[in-house]
JSON list of C-alpha atoms in Angstrom, two decimals:
[
{"chain": "A", "resi": 2, "resn": "ILE", "atom": "CA", "xyz": [-0.07, 0.16, -0.17]},
{"chain": "A", "resi": 3, "resn": "ASP", "atom": "CA", "xyz": [1.55, 3.27, -1.21]},
{"chain": "A", "resi": 4, "resn": "CYS", "atom": "CA", "xyz": [1.95, 5.85, 1.74]},
{"chain": "A", "resi": 5, "resn": "SER", "atom": "CA", "xyz": [4.52, 7.97, -0.09]},
{"chain": "A", "resi": 6, "resn": "PHE", "atom": "CA", "xyz": [4.43, 11.82, 0.03]},
{"chain": "A", "resi": 7, "resn": "SER", "atom": "CA", "xyz": [2.33, 11.54, -3.40]},
{"chain": "A", "resi": 8, "resn": "VAL", "atom": "CA", "xyz": [-0.52, 9.86, -1.43]},
{"chain": "A", "resi": 9, "resn": "ASP", "atom": "CA", "xyz": [-2.69, 12.29, 0.41]},
{"chain": "A", "resi": 10, "resn": "SER", "atom": "CA", "xyz": [-5.16, 11.14, 3.13]},
{"chain": "A", "resi": 11, "resn": "GLU", "atom": "CA", "xyz": [-8.19, 10.71, 1.11]},
{"chain": "A", "resi": 12, "resn": "GLU", "atom": "CA", "xyz": [-6.22, 8.70, -1.85]},
{"chain": "A", "resi": 13, "resn": "TYR", "atom": "CA", "xyz": [-5.03, 6.59, 1.14]},
{"chain": "A", "resi": 14, "resn": "ARG", "atom": "CA", "xyz": [-8.63, 6.13, 2.23]},
{"chain": "A", "resi": 15, "resn": "LEU", "atom": "CA", "xyz": [-9.70, 5.07, -1.32]},
{"chain": "A", "resi": 16, "resn": "GLN", "atom": "CA", "xyz": [-7.05, 2.34, -1.65]},
{"chain": "A", "resi": 17, "resn": "MET", "atom": "CA", "xyz": [-7.85, 0.92, 1.69]},
{"chain": "A", "resi": 18, "resn": "GLU", "atom": "CA", "xyz": [-11.51, 0.72, 1.19]},
{"chain": "A", "resi": 19, "resn": "GLY", "atom": "CA", "xyz": [-10.98, -0.55, -2.45]},
{"chain": "A", "resi": 20, "resn": "LEU", "atom": "CA", "xyz": [-8.51, -3.14, -1.51]},
{"chain": "A", "resi": 21, "resn": "GLY", "atom": "CA", "xyz": [-11.21, -4.16, 1.44]},
{"chain": "A", "resi": 22, "resn": "ARG", "atom": "CA", "xyz": [-13.94, -4.42, -0.33]},
{"chain": "A", "resi": 23, "resn": "ALA", "atom": "CA", "xyz": [-12.68, -6.78, -3.08]},
{"chain": "A", "resi": 24, "resn": "PHE", "atom": "CA", "xyz": [-12.40, -9.08, -0.20]},
{"chain": "A", "resi": 25, "resn": "LEU", "atom": "CA", "xyz": [-15.96, -8.98, 0.34]},
{"chain": "A", "resi": 26, "resn": "ARG", "atom": "CA", "xyz": [-17.04, -9.48, -3.32]},
{"chain": "A", "resi": 27, "resn": "GLU", "atom": "CA", "xyz": [-18.54, -12.78, -4.04]},
{"chain": "A", "resi": 28, "resn": "GLU", "atom": "CA", "xyz": [-16.45, -13.26, -7.01]},
{"chain": "A", "resi": 29, "resn": "VAL", "atom": "CA", "xyz": [-13.05, -13.14, -5.10]},
{"chain": "A", "resi": 30, "resn": "LYS", "atom": "CA", "xyz": [-14.79, -15.34, -2.58]},
{"chain": "A", "resi": 31, "resn": "ALA", "atom": "CA", "xyz": [-15.63, -17.86, -5.14]},
{"chain": "A", "resi": 32, "resn": "ALA", "atom": "CA", "xyz": [-12.21, -17.72, -6.51]},
{"chain": "A", "resi": 33, "resn": "ILE", "atom": "CA", "xyz": [-10.82, -18.77, -3.30]},
{"chain": "A", "resi": 34, "resn": "ARG", "atom": "CA", "xyz": [-12.82, -21.56, -2.99]},
{"chain": "A", "resi": 35, "resn": "GLN", "atom": "CA", "xyz": [-12.44, -23.15, -5.96]},
{"chain": "A", "resi": 36, "resn": "GLY", "atom": "CA", "xyz": [-8.65, -22.73, -5.81]},
{"chain": "A", "resi": 37, "resn": "VAL", "atom": "CA", "xyz": [-6.38, -25.86, -5.33]},
{"chain": "A", "resi": 38, "resn": "ARG", "atom": "CA", "xyz": [-6.25, -25.48, -1.63]},
{"chain": "A", "resi": 39, "resn": "GLN", "atom": "CA", "xyz": [-9.51, -23.65, -1.41]},
{"chain": "A", "resi": 40, "resn": "ARG", "atom": "CA", "xyz": [-7.61, -21.34, 0.83]},
{"chain": "A", "resi": 41, "resn": "ILE", "atom": "CA", "xyz": [-5.20, -18.38, 0.18]},
{"chain": "A", "resi": 42, "resn": "ALA", "atom": "CA", "xyz": [-2.60, -16.63, 2.66]},
{"chain": "A", "resi": 43, "resn": "VAL", "atom": "CA", "xyz": [-2.59, -12.87, 2.62]},
{"chain": "A", "resi": 44, "resn": "THR", "atom": "CA", "xyz": [-0.42, -10.50, 4.32]},
{"chain": "A", "resi": 45, "resn": "ALA", "atom": "CA", "xyz": [-0.39, -6.41, 3.72]},
{"chain": "A", "resi": 46, "resn": "VAL", "atom": "CA", "xyz": [2.29, -3.84, 3.89]},
{"chain": "A", "resi": 47, "resn": "GLN", "atom": "CA", "xyz": [2.32, -0.14, 4.18]},
{"chain": "A", "resi": 48, "resn": "TRP", "atom": "CA", "xyz": [5.56, 1.47, 2.18]},
{"chain": "A", "resi": 49, "resn": "SER", "atom": "CA", "xyz": [7.20, 4.76, 1.35]},
{"chain": "A", "resi": 50, "resn": "ASP", "atom": "CA", "xyz": [10.62, 5.36, 1.33]},
{"chain": "A", "resi": 51, "resn": "GLU", "atom": "CA", "xyz": [13.53, 3.07, 2.09]},
{"chain": "A", "resi": 52, "resn": "ASN", "atom": "CA", "xyz": [13.24, 3.42, 5.78]},
{"chain": "A", "resi": 53, "resn": "ASN", "atom": "CA", "xyz": [9.42, 3.07, 6.17]},
{"chain": "A", "resi": 54, "resn": "GLN", "atom": "CA", "xyz": [7.87, -0.16, 5.49]},
{"chain": "A", "resi": 55, "resn": "ARG", "atom": "CA", "xyz": [5.46, -2.15, 8.04]},
{"chain": "A", "resi": 56, "resn": "VAL", "atom": "CA", "xyz": [3.45, -4.97, 8.21]},
{"chain": "A", "resi": 57, "resn": "ILE", "atom": "CA", "xyz": [-0.13, -3.66, 8.91]},
{"chain": "A", "resi": 58, "resn": "LEU", "atom": "CA", "xyz": [-1.83, -7.22, 8.49]},
{"chain": "A", "resi": 59, "resn": "PRO", "atom": "CA", "xyz": [0.11, -10.28, 9.32]},
{"chain": "A", "resi": 60, "resn": "TRP", "atom": "CA", "xyz": [-0.13, -13.54, 7.39]},
{"chain": "A", "resi": 61, "resn": "VAL", "atom": "CA", "xyz": [-3.68, -14.83, 7.69]},
{"chain": "A", "resi": 62, "resn": "ILE", "atom": "CA", "xyz": [-5.21, -17.67, 5.85]},
{"chain": "A", "resi": 63, "resn": "ILE", "atom": "CA", "xyz": [-8.76, -16.77, 4.12]},
{"chain": "A", "resi": 64, "resn": "GLU", "atom": "CA", "xyz": [-10.40, -20.16, 3.58]},
{"chain": "A", "resi": 65, "resn": "GLY", "atom": "CA", "xyz": [-14.27, -19.13, 3.67]},
{"chain": "A", "resi": 66, "resn": "ASN", "atom": "CA", "xyz": [-16.61, -16.17, 3.52]},
{"chain": "A", "resi": 67, "resn": "ALA", "atom": "CA", "xyz": [-16.22, -15.31, 7.13]},
{"chain": "A", "resi": 68, "resn": "ASP", "atom": "CA", "xyz": [-12.47, -14.87, 6.99]},
{"chain": "A", "resi": 69, "resn": "ALA", "atom": "CA", "xyz": [-12.64, -13.04, 3.68]},
{"chain": "A", "resi": 70, "resn": "ASP", "atom": "CA", "xyz": [-15.06, -10.54, 5.45]},
{"chain": "A", "resi": 71, "resn": "GLU", "atom": "CA", "xyz": [-13.35, -10.08, 8.32]},
{"chain": "A", "resi": 72, "resn": "ILE", "atom": "CA", "xyz": [-9.94, -9.56, 6.31]},
{"chain": "A", "resi": 73, "resn": "GLY", "atom": "CA", "xyz": [-11.79, -7.19, 4.32]},
{"chain": "A", "resi": 74, "resn": "MET", "atom": "CA", "xyz": [-13.62, -4.92, 6.94]},
{"chain": "A", "resi": 75, "resn": "ARG", "atom": "CA", "xyz": [-9.81, -5.05, 8.86]},
{"chain": "A", "resi": 76, "resn": "LEU", "atom": "CA", "xyz": [-8.26, -3.80, 5.47]},
{"chain": "A", "resi": 77, "resn": "ALA", "atom": "CA", "xyz": [-11.08, -1.26, 4.55]},
{"chain": "A", "resi": 78, "resn": "SER", "atom": "CA", "xyz": [-10.60, 0.73, 7.94]},
{"chain": "A", "resi": 79, "resn": "SER", "atom": "CA", "xyz": [-6.87, 0.30, 8.78]},
{"chain": "A", "resi": 80, "resn": "PRO", "atom": "CA", "xyz": [-5.16, 3.38, 9.61]},
{"chain": "A", "resi": 81, "resn": "ARG", "atom": "CA", "xyz": [-2.21, 5.01, 8.16]},
{"chain": "A", "resi": 82, "resn": "VAL", "atom": "CA", "xyz": [0.39, 3.67, 10.25]},
{"chain": "A", "resi": 83, "resn": "LEU", "atom": "CA", "xyz": [3.52, 5.09, 8.38]},
{"chain": "A", "resi": 84, "resn": "ALA", "atom": "CA", "xyz": [5.60, 8.06, 7.99]},
{"chain": "A", "resi": 85, "resn": "GLN", "atom": "CA", "xyz": [5.17, 9.76, 4.61]},
{"chain": "A", "resi": 86, "resn": "GLY", "atom": "CA", "xyz": [8.38, 9.86, 2.57]},
{"chain": "A", "resi": 87, "resn": "GLY", "atom": "CA", "xyz": [9.66, 9.12, -1.02]},
{"chain": "A", "resi": 88, "resn": "THR", "atom": "CA", "xyz": [8.87, 6.33, -3.15]},
{"chain": "A", "resi": 89, "resn": "SER", "atom": "CA", "xyz": [10.81, 3.50, -2.83]},
{"chain": "A", "resi": 90, "resn": "ILE", "atom": "CA", "xyz": [9.27, 0.45, -4.99]},
{"chain": "A", "resi": 91, "resn": "SER", "atom": "CA", "xyz": [12.35, -1.39, -4.93]},
{"chain": "A", "resi": 92, "resn": "THR", "atom": "CA", "xyz": [12.96, -1.65, -1.30]},
{"chain": "A", "resi": 93, "resn": "ALA", "atom": "CA", "xyz": [8.98, -2.22, -0.96]},
{"chain": "A", "resi": 94, "resn": "LEU", "atom": "CA", "xyz": [9.81, -5.39, -3.02]},
{"chain": "A", "resi": 95, "resn": "LEU", "atom": "CA", "xyz": [12.55, -6.46, -1.23]},
{"chain": "A", "resi": 96, "resn": "PHE", "atom": "CA", "xyz": [10.99, -6.04, 2.27]},
{"chain": "A", "resi": 97, "resn": "SER", "atom": "CA", "xyz": [7.83, -7.86, 0.98]},
{"chain": "A", "resi": 98, "resn": "ALA", "atom": "CA", "xyz": [10.23, -11.06, -0.58]},
{"chain": "A", "resi": 99, "resn": "LYS", "atom": "CA", "xyz": [11.48, -11.53, 3.14]},
{"chain": "A", "resi": 100, "resn": "LEU", "atom": "CA", "xyz": [7.84, -12.01, 4.65]},
{"chain": "A", "resi": 101, "resn": "PHE", "atom": "CA", "xyz": [8.07, -15.28, 2.41]},
{"chain": "A", "resi": 102, "resn": "ASP", "atom": "CA", "xyz": [10.58, -16.83, 5.06]},
{"chain": "A", "resi": 103, "resn": "THR", "atom": "CA", "xyz": [7.32, -17.02, 7.24]},
{"chain": "A", "resi": 104, "resn": "ALA", "atom": "CA", "xyz": [4.89, -17.67, 5.19]},
{"chain": "A", "resi": 105, "resn": "PRO", "atom": "CA", "xyz": [2.34, -20.50, 5.06]},
{"chain": "A", "resi": 106, "resn": "SER", "atom": "CA", "xyz": [3.37, -22.97, 2.35]},
{"chain": "A", "resi": 107, "resn": "ALA", "atom": "CA", "xyz": [1.80, -22.26, -1.34]},
{"chain": "A", "resi": 108, "resn": "GLU", "atom": "CA", "xyz": [2.26, -23.16, -4.78]},
{"chain": "A", "resi": 109, "resn": "ARG", "atom": "CA", "xyz": [2.74, -19.60, -5.74]},
{"chain": "A", "resi": 110, "resn": "ARG", "atom": "CA", "xyz": [3.88, -16.45, -4.15]},
{"chain": "A", "resi": 111, "resn": "VAL", "atom": "CA", "xyz": [2.91, -13.17, -5.35]},
{"chain": "A", "resi": 112, "resn": "ILE", "atom": "CA", "xyz": [3.72, -9.75, -4.47]},
{"chain": "A", "resi": 113, "resn": "ASP", "atom": "CA", "xyz": [1.28, -7.42, -5.59]},
{"chain": "A", "resi": 114, "resn": "VAL", "atom": "CA", "xyz": [2.47, -3.53, -5.66]},
{"chain": "A", "resi": 115, "resn": "SER", "atom": "CA", "xyz": [0.27, -0.82, -6.32]},
{"chain": "A", "resi": 116, "resn": "GLY", "atom": "CA", "xyz": [1.41, 3.07, -6.48]},
{"chain": "A", "resi": 117, "resn": "ASP", "atom": "CA", "xyz": [1.05, 6.39, -8.25]},
{"chain": "A", "resi": 118, "resn": "GLY", "atom": "CA", "xyz": [4.55, 6.92, -8.83]},
{"chain": "A", "resi": 119, "resn": "ARG", "atom": "CA", "xyz": [8.21, 6.15, -9.86]},
{"chain": "A", "resi": 120, "resn": "ASN", "atom": "CA", "xyz": [11.13, 4.68, -7.73]},
{"chain": "A", "resi": 121, "resn": "ASN", "atom": "CA", "xyz": [12.62, 7.79, -6.70]},
{"chain": "A", "resi": 122, "resn": "ILE", "atom": "CA", "xyz": [14.72, 6.79, -3.93]},
{"chain": "A", "resi": 123, "resn": "GLY", "atom": "CA", "xyz": [16.65, 3.34, -2.90]},
{"chain": "A", "resi": 124, "resn": "PRO", "atom": "CA", "xyz": [18.02, 0.75, -5.13]},
{"chain": "A", "resi": 125, "resn": "PRO", "atom": "CA", "xyz": [17.28, 0.51, -8.86]},
{"chain": "A", "resi": 126, "resn": "THR", "atom": "CA", "xyz": [13.89, -1.20, -9.41]},
{"chain": "A", "resi": 127, "resn": "ALA", "atom": "CA", "xyz": [14.50, -3.49, -12.10]},
{"chain": "A", "resi": 128, "resn": "ALA", "atom": "CA", "xyz": [17.34, -4.83, -9.89]},
{"chain": "A", "resi": 129, "resn": "ALA", "atom": "CA", "xyz": [14.98, -5.41, -7.07]},
{"chain": "A", "resi": 130, "resn": "ARG", "atom": "CA", "xyz": [12.82, -7.02, -9.11]},
{"chain": "A", "resi": 131, "resn": "ASP", "atom": "CA", "xyz": [14.88, -9.31, -10.48]},
{"chain": "A", "resi": 132, "resn": "ARG", "atom": "CA", "xyz": [16.64, -10.27, -7.15]},
{"chain": "A", "resi": 133, "resn": "VAL", "atom": "CA", "xyz": [13.04, -11.15, -6.15]},
{"chain": "A", "resi": 134, "resn": "VAL", "atom": "CA", "xyz": [11.79, -12.86, -8.98]},
{"chain": "A", "resi": 135, "resn": "ALA", "atom": "CA", "xyz": [14.85, -15.26, -8.89]},
{"chain": "A", "resi": 136, "resn": "GLN", "atom": "CA", "xyz": [13.67, -16.67, -5.72]},
{"chain": "A", "resi": 137, "resn": "GLY", "atom": "CA", "xyz": [10.69, -17.70, -7.32]},
{"chain": "A", "resi": 138, "resn": "ILE", "atom": "CA", "xyz": [8.67, -14.72, -6.48]},
{"chain": "A", "resi": 139, "resn": "THR", "atom": "CA", "xyz": [6.12, -13.11, -9.13]},
{"chain": "A", "resi": 140, "resn": "ILE", "atom": "CA", "xyz": [5.19, -9.65, -8.95]},
{"chain": "A", "resi": 141, "resn": "ASN", "atom": "CA", "xyz": [2.15, -8.13, -10.65]},
{"chain": "A", "resi": 142, "resn": "GLY", "atom": "CA", "xyz": [1.11, -4.31, -10.49]},
{"chain": "A", "resi": 143, "resn": "LEU", "atom": "CA", "xyz": [-1.39, -1.89, -10.10]},
{"chain": "A", "resi": 144, "resn": "SER", "atom": "CA", "xyz": [-0.31, 1.42, -11.63]},
{"chain": "A", "resi": 145, "resn": "ILE", "atom": "CA", "xyz": [-2.51, 4.63, -10.43]},
{"chain": "A", "resi": 146, "resn": "LEU", "atom": "CA", "xyz": [-2.08, 6.99, -13.45]},
{"chain": "A", "resi": 147, "resn": "ASN", "atom": "CA", "xyz": [-3.48, 10.13, -11.74]},
{"chain": "A", "resi": 148, "resn": "GLU", "atom": "CA", "xyz": [0.21, 11.72, -11.60]},
{"chain": "A", "resi": 149, "resn": "TRP", "atom": "CA", "xyz": [1.87, 9.56, -14.36]},
{"chain": "A", "resi": 150, "resn": "ASP", "atom": "CA", "xyz": [-0.49, 8.69, -17.49]},
{"chain": "A", "resi": 151, "resn": "THR", "atom": "CA", "xyz": [2.33, 6.37, -18.68]},
{"chain": "A", "resi": 152, "resn": "LEU", "atom": "CA", "xyz": [3.11, 4.73, -15.16]},
{"chain": "A", "resi": 153, "resn": "ASN", "atom": "CA", "xyz": [1.88, 1.43, -16.28]},
{"chain": "A", "resi": 154, "resn": "LEU", "atom": "CA", "xyz": [4.64, 1.31, -19.11]},
{"chain": "A", "resi": 155, "resn": "TYR", "atom": "CA", "xyz": [6.92, 1.78, -16.08]},
{"chain": "A", "resi": 156, "resn": "PHE", "atom": "CA", "xyz": [5.42, -0.81, -14.06]},
{"chain": "A", "resi": 157, "resn": "GLU", "atom": "CA", "xyz": [5.79, -2.94, -17.22]},
{"chain": "A", "resi": 158, "resn": "SER", "atom": "CA", "xyz": [9.47, -2.38, -17.85]},
{"chain": "A", "resi": 159, "resn": "HIS", "atom": "CA", "xyz": [10.88, -1.93, -14.08]},
{"chain": "A", "resi": 160, "resn": "VAL", "atom": "CA", "xyz": [8.40, -3.31, -11.52]},
{"chain": "A", "resi": 161, "resn": "VAL", "atom": "CA", "xyz": [6.86, -6.73, -12.68]},
{"chain": "A", "resi": 162, "resn": "GLY", "atom": "CA", "xyz": [8.28, -10.15, -13.34]},
{"chain": "A", "resi": 163, "resn": "GLY", "atom": "CA", "xyz": [7.86, -13.63, -12.73]},
{"chain": "A", "resi": 164, "resn": "PRO", "atom": "CA", "xyz": [5.47, -16.51, -14.32]},
{"chain": "A", "resi": 165, "resn": "GLY", "atom": "CA", "xyz": [2.06, -14.77, -15.47]},
{"chain": "A", "resi": 166, "resn": "HIS", "atom": "CA", "xyz": [2.96, -11.49, -14.25]},
{"chain": "A", "resi": 167, "resn": "PHE", "atom": "CA", "xyz": [0.96, -8.62, -15.31]},
{"chain": "A", "resi": 168, "resn": "VAL", "atom": "CA", "xyz": [-0.11, -4.61, -14.75]},
{"chain": "A", "resi": 169, "resn": "ILE", "atom": "CA", "xyz": [-3.61, -3.50, -14.08]},
{"chain": "A", "resi": 170, "resn": "PRO", "atom": "CA", "xyz": [-3.83, 0.30, -14.48]},
{"chain": "A", "resi": 171, "resn": "ALA", "atom": "CA", "xyz": [-6.51, 2.47, -12.63]},
{"chain": "A", "resi": 172, "resn": "ALA", "atom": "CA", "xyz": [-7.05, 5.83, -14.10]},
{"chain": "A", "resi": 173, "resn": "ASP", "atom": "CA", "xyz": [-6.98, 7.45, -10.53]},
{"chain": "A", "resi": 174, "resn": "TYR", "atom": "CA", "xyz": [-8.15, 6.70, -7.04]},
{"chain": "A", "resi": 175, "resn": "GLU", "atom": "CA", "xyz": [-11.60, 6.81, -7.64]},
{"chain": "A", "resi": 176, "resn": "ASP", "atom": "CA", "xyz": [-10.85, 3.85, -10.14]},
{"chain": "A", "resi": 177, "resn": "PHE", "atom": "CA", "xyz": [-8.57, 1.64, -7.77]},
{"chain": "A", "resi": 178, "resn": "ALA", "atom": "CA", "xyz": [-11.50, -0.09, -6.10]},
{"chain": "A", "resi": 179, "resn": "GLU", "atom": "CA", "xyz": [-12.48, -1.79, -9.46]},
{"chain": "A", "resi": 180, "resn": "ALA", "atom": "CA", "xyz": [-8.95, -2.40, -10.62]},
{"chain": "A", "resi": 181, "resn": "ILE", "atom": "CA", "xyz": [-8.13, -3.80, -7.38]},
{"chain": "A", "resi": 182, "resn": "PHE", "atom": "CA", "xyz": [-10.87, -6.04, -7.56]},
{"chain": "A", "resi": 183, "resn": "ARG", "atom": "CA", "xyz": [-9.77, -7.21, -11.35]},
{"chain": "A", "resi": 184, "resn": "LYS", "atom": "CA", "xyz": [-6.12, -7.57, -10.03]},
{"chain": "A", "resi": 185, "resn": "LEU", "atom": "CA", "xyz": [-7.06, -9.83, -7.02]},
{"chain": "A", "resi": 186, "resn": "LEU", "atom": "CA", "xyz": [-9.27, -11.82, -8.84]},
{"chain": "A", "resi": 187, "resn": "ARG", "atom": "CA", "xyz": [-7.05, -12.68, -11.54]},
{"chain": "A", "resi": 188, "resn": "GLU", "atom": "CA", "xyz": [-4.32, -13.46, -9.16]},
{"chain": "A", "resi": 189, "resn": "ILE", "atom": "CA", "xyz": [-6.41, -15.99, -7.18]},
{"chain": "A", "resi": 190, "resn": "THR", "atom": "CA", "xyz": [-7.55, -17.67, -10.27]},
{"chain": "A", "resi": 191, "resn": "GLY", "atom": "CA", "xyz": [-3.65, -17.88, -11.45]},
{"chain": "A", "resi": 192, "resn": "PRO", "atom": "CA", "xyz": [-1.97, -17.31, -14.66]}
]
């Protein structure tokens, strides 16, 4: 969850409400039930610059409608707990990859990164992406185009990678809820 300087309080709220509502949708719940294990494991991280990443939802397994509803409501109402800073997508990727050390076992490991800007601090994004992908982790992106109308192209060339990777653009924060729903659904159902 992008918490950099470019994300104001209203944009943060739209991100969290959109993410939370995605887990409440019947299509997402049905996709979880139809999966190989009929459950998924999820964690959530707020990030900004190279010194600011925080887990706001430790690993949790969603294996039924009640779990999805609970996680959806928790995410939708999660406060911003991270200091604003620059945009270090690279550090967010490396931080998130380390979280898989304590993750429940799974056939696929995927990092979802959403943001409205390019990496402007920290290590080069493509190098971080390559390190993460080399660990067998897929990175998918949701580019919010309110500040950079070609951010999806930047995500495609510098951020995403791994088997079945993709980028879904959101025109702005008002479009975020529908975009994150489509992204989550595609990730759960697989490549």
